[in-house]
Tab-separated table of C-alpha atoms in Angstrom:
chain	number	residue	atom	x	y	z
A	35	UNK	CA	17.341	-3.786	-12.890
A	36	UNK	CA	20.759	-4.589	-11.139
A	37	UNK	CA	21.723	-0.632	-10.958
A	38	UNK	CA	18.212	-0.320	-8.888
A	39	UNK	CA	16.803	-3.205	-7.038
A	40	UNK	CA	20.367	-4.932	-6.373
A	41	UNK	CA	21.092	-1.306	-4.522
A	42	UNK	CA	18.005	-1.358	-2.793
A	43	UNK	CA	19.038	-5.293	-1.404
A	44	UNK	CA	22.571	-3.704	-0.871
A	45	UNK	CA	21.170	-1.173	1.545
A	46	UNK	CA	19.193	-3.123	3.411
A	47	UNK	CA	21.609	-3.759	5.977
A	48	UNK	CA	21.965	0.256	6.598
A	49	UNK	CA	18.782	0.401	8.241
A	50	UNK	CA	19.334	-2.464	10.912
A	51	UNK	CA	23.332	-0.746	11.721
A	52	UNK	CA	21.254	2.628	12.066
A	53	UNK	CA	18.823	0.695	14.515
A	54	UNK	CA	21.263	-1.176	16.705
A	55	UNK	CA	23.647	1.759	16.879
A	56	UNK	CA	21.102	3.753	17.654
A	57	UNK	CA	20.254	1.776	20.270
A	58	UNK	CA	23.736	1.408	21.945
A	59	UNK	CA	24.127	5.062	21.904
A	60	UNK	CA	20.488	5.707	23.742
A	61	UNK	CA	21.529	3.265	26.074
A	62	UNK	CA	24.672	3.999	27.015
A	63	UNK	CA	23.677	8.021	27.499
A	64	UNK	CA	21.390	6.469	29.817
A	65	UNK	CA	18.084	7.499	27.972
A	66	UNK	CA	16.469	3.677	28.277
A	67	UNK	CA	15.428	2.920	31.957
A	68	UNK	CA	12.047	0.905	33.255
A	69	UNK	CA	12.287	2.759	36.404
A	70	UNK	CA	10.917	6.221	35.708
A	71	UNK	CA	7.241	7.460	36.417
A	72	UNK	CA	5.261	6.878	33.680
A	73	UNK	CA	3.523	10.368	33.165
A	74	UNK	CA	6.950	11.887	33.538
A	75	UNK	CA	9.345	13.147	30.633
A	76	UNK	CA	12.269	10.927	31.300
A	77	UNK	CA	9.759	7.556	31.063
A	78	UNK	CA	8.610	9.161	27.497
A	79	UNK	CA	12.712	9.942	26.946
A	80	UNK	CA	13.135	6.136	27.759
A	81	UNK	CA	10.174	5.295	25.200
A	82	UNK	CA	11.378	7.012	22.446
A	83	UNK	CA	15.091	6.564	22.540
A	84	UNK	CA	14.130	2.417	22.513
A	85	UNK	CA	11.397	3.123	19.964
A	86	UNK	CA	12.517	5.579	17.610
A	87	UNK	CA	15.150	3.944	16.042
A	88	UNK	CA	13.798	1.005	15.952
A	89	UNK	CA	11.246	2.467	14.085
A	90	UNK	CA	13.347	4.219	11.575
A	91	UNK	CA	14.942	1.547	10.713
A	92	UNK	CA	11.831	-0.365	9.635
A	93	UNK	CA	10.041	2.467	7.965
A	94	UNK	CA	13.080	2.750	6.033
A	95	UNK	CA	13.520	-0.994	5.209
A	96	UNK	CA	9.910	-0.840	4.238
A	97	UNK	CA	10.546	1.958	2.096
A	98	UNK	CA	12.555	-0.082	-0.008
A	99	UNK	CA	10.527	-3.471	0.245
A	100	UNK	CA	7.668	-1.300	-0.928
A	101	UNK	CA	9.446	-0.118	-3.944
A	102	UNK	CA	11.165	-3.646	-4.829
A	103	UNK	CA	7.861	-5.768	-4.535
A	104	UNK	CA	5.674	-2.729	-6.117
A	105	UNK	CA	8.029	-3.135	-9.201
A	106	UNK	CA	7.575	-6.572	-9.378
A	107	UNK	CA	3.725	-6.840	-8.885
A	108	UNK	CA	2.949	-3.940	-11.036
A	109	UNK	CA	5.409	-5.877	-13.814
A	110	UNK	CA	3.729	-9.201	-13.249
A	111	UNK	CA	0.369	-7.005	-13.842
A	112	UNK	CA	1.911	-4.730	-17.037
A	113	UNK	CA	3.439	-7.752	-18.854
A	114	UNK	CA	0.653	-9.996	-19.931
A	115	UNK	CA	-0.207	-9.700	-23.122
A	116	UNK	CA	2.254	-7.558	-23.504
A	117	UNK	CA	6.088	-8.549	-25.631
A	118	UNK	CA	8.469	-7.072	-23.694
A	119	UNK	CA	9.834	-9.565	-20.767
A	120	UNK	CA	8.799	-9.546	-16.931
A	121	UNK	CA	12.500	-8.590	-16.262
A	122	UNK	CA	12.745	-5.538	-17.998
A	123	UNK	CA	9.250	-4.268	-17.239
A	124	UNK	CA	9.968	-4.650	-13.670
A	125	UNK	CA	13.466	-2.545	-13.884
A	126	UNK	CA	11.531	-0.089	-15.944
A	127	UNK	CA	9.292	0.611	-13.001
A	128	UNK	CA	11.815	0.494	-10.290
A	129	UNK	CA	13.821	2.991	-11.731
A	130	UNK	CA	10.958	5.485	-12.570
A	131	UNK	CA	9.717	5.001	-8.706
A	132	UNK	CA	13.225	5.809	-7.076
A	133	UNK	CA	13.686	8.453	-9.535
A	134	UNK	CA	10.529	10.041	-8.630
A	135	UNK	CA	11.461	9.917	-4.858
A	136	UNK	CA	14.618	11.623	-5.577
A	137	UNK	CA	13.088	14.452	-7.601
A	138	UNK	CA	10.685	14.967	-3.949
A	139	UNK	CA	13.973	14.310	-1.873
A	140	UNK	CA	13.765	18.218	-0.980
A	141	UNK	CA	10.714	18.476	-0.373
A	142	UNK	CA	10.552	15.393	2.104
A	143	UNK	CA	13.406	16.631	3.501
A	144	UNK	CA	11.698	20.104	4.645
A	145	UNK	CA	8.773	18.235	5.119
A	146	UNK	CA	10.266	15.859	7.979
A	147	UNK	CA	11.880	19.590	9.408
A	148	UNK	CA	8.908	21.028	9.926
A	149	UNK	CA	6.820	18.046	11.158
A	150	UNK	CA	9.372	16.725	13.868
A	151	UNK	CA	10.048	20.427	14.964
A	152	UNK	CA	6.040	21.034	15.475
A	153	UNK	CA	5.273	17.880	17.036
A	154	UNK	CA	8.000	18.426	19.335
A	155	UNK	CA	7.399	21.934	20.069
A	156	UNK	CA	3.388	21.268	20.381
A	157	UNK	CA	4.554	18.334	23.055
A	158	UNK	CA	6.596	20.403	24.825
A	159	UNK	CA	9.280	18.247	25.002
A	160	UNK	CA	12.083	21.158	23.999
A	161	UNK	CA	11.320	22.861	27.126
A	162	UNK	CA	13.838	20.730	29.751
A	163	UNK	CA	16.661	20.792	26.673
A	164	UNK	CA	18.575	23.527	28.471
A	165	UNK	CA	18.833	21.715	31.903
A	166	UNK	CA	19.780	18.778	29.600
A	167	UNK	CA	21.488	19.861	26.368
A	168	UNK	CA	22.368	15.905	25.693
A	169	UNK	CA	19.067	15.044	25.090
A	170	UNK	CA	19.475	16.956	21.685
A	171	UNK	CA	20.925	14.102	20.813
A	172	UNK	CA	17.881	11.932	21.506
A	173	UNK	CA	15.225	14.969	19.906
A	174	UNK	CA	17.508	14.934	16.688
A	175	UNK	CA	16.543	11.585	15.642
A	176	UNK	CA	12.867	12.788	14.959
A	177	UNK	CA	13.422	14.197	11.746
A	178	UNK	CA	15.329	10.828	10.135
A	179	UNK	CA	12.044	9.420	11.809
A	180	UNK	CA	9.491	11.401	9.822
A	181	UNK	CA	12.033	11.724	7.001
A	182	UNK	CA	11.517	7.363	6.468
A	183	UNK	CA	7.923	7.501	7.000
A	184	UNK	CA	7.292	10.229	4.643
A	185	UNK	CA	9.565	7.956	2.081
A	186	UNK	CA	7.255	4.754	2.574
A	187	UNK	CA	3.861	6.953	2.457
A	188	UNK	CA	5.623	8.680	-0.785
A	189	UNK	CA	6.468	5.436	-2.185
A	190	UNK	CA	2.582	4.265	-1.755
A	191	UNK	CA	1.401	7.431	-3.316
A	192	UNK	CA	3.381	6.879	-6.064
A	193	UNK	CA	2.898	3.337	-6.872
A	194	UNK	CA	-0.754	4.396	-6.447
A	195	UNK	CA	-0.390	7.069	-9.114
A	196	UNK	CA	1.694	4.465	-11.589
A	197	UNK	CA	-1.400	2.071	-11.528
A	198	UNK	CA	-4.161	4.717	-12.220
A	199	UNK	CA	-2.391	5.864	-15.149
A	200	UNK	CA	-1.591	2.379	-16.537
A	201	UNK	CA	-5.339	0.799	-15.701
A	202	UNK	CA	-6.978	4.492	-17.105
A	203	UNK	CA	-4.699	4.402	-20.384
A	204	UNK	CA	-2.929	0.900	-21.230
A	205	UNK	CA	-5.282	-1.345	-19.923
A	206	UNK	CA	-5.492	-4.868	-21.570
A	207	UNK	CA	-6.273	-7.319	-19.563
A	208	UNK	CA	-9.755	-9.200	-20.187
A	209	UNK	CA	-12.960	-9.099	-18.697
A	210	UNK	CA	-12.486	-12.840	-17.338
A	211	UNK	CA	-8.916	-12.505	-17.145
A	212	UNK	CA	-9.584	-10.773	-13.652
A	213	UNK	CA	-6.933	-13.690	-11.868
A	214	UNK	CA	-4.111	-12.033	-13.933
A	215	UNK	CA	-4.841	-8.617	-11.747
A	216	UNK	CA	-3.926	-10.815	-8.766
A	217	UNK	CA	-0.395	-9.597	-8.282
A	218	UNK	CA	-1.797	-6.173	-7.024
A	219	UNK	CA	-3.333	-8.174	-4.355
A	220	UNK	CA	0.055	-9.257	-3.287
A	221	UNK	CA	1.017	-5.796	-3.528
A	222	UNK	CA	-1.504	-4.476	-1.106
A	223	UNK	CA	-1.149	-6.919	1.276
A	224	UNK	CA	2.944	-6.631	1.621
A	225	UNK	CA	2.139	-2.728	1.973
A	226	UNK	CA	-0.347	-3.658	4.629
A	227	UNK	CA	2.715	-5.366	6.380
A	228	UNK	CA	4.771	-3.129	6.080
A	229	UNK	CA	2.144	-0.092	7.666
A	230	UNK	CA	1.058	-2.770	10.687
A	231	UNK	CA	4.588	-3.525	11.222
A	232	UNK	CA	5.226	0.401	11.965
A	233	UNK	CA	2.348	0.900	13.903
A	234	UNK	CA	3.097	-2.534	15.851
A	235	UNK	CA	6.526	-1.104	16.665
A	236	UNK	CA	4.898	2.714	18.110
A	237	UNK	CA	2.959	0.895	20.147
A	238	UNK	CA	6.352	-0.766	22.237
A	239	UNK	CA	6.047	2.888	23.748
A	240	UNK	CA	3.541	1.108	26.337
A	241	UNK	CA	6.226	-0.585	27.787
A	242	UNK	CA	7.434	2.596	29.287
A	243	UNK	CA	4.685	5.465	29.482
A	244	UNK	CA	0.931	5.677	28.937
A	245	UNK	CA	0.287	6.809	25.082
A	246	UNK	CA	-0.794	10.766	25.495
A	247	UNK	CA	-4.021	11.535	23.554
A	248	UNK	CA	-1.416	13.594	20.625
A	249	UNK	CA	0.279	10.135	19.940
A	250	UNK	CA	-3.006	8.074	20.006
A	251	UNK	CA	-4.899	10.916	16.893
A	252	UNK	CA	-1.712	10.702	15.032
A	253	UNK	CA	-1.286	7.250	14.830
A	254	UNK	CA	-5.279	7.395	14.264
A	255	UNK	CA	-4.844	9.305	11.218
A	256	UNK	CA	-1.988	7.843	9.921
A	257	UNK	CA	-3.196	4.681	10.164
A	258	UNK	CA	-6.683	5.811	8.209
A	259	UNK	CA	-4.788	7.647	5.733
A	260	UNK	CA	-2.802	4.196	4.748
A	261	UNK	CA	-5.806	2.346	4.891
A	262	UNK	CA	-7.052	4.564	2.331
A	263	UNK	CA	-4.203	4.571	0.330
A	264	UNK	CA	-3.194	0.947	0.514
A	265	UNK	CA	-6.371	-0.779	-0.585
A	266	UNK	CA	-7.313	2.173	-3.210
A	267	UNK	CA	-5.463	0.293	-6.325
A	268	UNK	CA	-7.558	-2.550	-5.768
A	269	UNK	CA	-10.198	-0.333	-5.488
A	270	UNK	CA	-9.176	1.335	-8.978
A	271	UNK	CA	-9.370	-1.790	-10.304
A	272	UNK	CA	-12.381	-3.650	-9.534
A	273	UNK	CA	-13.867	0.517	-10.853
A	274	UNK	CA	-12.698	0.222	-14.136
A	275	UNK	CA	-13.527	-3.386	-14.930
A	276	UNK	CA	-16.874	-2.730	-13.467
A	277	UNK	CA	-16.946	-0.489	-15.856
A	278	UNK	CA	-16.073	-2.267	-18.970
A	279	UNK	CA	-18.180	-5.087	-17.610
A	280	UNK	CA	-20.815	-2.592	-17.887
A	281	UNK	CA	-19.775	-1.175	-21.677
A	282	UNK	CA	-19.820	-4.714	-22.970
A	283	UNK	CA	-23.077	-5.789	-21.659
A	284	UNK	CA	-24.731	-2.813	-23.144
A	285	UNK	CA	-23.537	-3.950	-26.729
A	286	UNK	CA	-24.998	-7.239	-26.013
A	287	UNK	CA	-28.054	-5.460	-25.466
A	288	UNK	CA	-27.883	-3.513	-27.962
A	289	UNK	CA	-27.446	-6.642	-30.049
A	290	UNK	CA	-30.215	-8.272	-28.810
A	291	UNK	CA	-32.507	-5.792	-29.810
A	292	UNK	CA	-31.721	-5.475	-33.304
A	293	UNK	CA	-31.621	-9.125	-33.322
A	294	UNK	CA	-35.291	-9.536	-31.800
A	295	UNK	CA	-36.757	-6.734	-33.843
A	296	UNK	CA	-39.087	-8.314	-36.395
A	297	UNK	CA	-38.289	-5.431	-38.273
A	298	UNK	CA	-34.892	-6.273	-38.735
A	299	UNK	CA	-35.221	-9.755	-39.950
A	300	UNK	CA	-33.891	-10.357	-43.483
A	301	UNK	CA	-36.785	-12.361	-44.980
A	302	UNK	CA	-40.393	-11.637	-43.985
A	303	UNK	CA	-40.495	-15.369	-43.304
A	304	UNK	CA	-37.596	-15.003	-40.958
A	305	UNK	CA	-39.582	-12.732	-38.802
A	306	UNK	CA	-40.158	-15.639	-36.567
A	307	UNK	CA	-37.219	-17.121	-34.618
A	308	UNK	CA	-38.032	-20.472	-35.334
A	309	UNK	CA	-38.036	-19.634	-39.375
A	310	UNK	CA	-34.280	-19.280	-38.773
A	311	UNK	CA	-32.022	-21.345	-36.721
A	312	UNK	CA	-29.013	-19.839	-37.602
A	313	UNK	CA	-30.462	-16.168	-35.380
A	314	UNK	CA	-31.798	-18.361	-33.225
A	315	UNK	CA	-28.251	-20.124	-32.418
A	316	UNK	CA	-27.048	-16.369	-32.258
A	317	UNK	CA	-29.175	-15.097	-30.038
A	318	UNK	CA	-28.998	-18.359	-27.568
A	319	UNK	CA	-25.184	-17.398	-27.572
A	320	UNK	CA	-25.865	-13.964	-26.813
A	321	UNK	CA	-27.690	-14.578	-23.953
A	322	UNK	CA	-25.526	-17.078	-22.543
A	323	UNK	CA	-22.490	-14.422	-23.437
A	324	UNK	CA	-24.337	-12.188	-21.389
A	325	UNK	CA	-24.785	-14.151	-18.591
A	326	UNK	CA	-21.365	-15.893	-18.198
A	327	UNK	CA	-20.280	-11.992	-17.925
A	328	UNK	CA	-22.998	-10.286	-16.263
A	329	UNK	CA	-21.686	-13.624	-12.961
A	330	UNK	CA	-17.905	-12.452	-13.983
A	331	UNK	CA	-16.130	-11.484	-10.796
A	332	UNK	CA	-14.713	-7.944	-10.826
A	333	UNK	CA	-13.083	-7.912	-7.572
A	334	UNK	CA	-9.647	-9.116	-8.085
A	335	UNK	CA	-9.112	-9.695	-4.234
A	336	UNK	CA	-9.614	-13.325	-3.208
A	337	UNK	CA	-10.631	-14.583	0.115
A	338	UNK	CA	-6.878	-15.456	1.437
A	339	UNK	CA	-6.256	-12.225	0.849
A	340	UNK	CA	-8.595	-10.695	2.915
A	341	UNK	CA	-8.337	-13.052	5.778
A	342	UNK	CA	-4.067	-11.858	5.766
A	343	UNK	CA	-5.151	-7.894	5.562
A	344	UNK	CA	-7.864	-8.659	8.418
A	345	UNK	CA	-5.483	-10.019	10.437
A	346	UNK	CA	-2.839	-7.657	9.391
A	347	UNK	CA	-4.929	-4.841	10.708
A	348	UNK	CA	-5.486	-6.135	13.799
A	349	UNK	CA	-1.944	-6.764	14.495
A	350	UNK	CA	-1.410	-3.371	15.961
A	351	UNK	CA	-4.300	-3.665	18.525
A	352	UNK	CA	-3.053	-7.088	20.127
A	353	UNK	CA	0.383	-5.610	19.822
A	354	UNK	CA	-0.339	-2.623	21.808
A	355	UNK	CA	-2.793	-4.590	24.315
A	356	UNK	CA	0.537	-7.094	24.851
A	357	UNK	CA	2.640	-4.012	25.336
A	358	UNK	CA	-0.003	-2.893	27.767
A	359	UNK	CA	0.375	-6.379	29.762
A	360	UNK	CA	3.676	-6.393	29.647
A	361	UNK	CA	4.370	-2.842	31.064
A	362	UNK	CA	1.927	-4.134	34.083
A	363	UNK	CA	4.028	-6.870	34.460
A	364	UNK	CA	6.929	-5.197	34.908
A	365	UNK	CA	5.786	-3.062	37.269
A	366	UNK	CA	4.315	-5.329	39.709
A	367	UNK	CA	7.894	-7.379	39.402
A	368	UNK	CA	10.037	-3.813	39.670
């Protein structure tokens, strides 16, 4: 636990130094500026090189938040009923999760290549580099850009793949011990954060140019495709108690009919509840087993919890409407 998560603490500093020197450098090259047109390249220059690193350095930091508190949900989650401690479950999990990033690191590395070069080639934003060969200093910080948010996304995929396995094959927790699968919910909703923080943060590109359509679809699509991914382990959950919910109320019935079969009675002067109080007592129980389980809730996500991912997915819109306000602001003062 201290070799991992302390590290991951440790580091958290590196992302804000990346960020503010970053942002020193962009200014002092003279990328950042309010004054330029905003449909021309230079405004979009000025977006990105107050932007970008900004928003590397939180898709990073939320890279590691997400691995940190998905080790210590999934723990709170894997150790009930279970006798090995919280502690140790939870370094357990963080070390298989960063270990499984660094096995990918190659892959996300030629990953964020190809996807920074493309979108800046599609943009055409490489086309003015030879009348200004300093702005390869502002294009070069796409790829740690798409190299952190292919980390967090990464992260998510994996935590999502560590909780199908354990809920498919090492499930134990009870049919009305549903509160105990709460922890995920706290899970979800931090990774919810964490995605509307990043999308909160692309949307300070307002301030300086209208969004073009290319931005607008790909923050579309990324922001379905961590929808998807963020609330699928509750999902996954609620699925499988469902469907032990299910499996247990179908023994019940089963029970019941062998129970209420007048064949099945022991005496033929049992064949009548009422000849036997003791089936009749069993039965009663039955049924009210069956309904006590049949109301069980199998949605682990309480109301607070929604309310915070509701407004956690709004976020982004009022962000980018303020940015929107503000940019007119400054305008009409400039």
């Amino acid at each position: 636990m201290q070799k991992y998560s302390s590290n991951i603490r440790q580091l958290a500093a590196a992302p804000v130094f990346y960020g503010v020197l970053l942002l020193v450098i962009n200014s002092l090259l003279g990328f950042i500026s309010f004054s330029h047109p905003p449909d021309s390249m230079a405004a979009r220059d000025a977006g990105a090189a107050f932007v970008v690193p900004v928003l590397t350095a939180m898709a990073w930091w939320g890279y590691r938040i997400n691995v940190v508190k998905a080790a210590r949900y999934l723990a709170a989650v894997i150790s009930h009923r279970r006798r090995n401690s919280l502690a140790r479950i939870q370094s357990w999990i963080t070390r298989l999760l960063v270990s499984r990033v660094e096995q990918l690191r190659w892959a996300l590395v030629m990953a964020a290549l190809i996807l920074s070069s493309a979108y800046l080639i599609s943009q055409g934003i490489t086309d003015t580099l030879s009348e200004q060969p300093i702005r390869i200093i502002l294009l070069m910080q796409a790829f740690p850009l798409w190299l952190s948010i292919l980390h967090v996304l990464t992260a998510n995929v994996l935590t999502l793949k560590f909780l199908r396995k354990h809920l498919n094959q090492y499930f134990r927790v009870r049919l009305f011990e549903i509160e105990r699968l709460r922890p995920v919910c706290h899970l979800v909703v931090t990774n919810f954060l964490v995605a509307s923080l990043l999308l909160t943060i692309f949307g300070l590109n307002a301030l300086f140019i209208t969004l073009p359509l290319a931005d607008a679809l790909l923050m579309l699509v990324f922001s379905l495709v961590i929808l998807l991914i963020l609330i699928q382990p509750v999902i996954e959950m609620s699925k499988i108690v469902s469907a032990r919910r299910e499996m247990t109320l179908s023994r019940i019935n089963d029970t019941l009919k062998v129970q209420l079969d007048t064949a099945s009675a022991p005496q033929k002067d049992d064949r009548r509840l009422v000849d036997n109080t003791e089936r009749l007592q069993f039965i009663s129980d039955l049924l009210t087993v069956r309904k006590e389980i049949s109301n069980a809730p199998v949605w682990p996500m309480n109301f607070p919890s929604t309310i915070k991912i509701l407004a956690l997915m709004i976020l982004p819109l009022v962000s980018w409407t303020g940015s929107g306000v503000v940019a007119q602001l400054m305008k009409q003062v400039m």
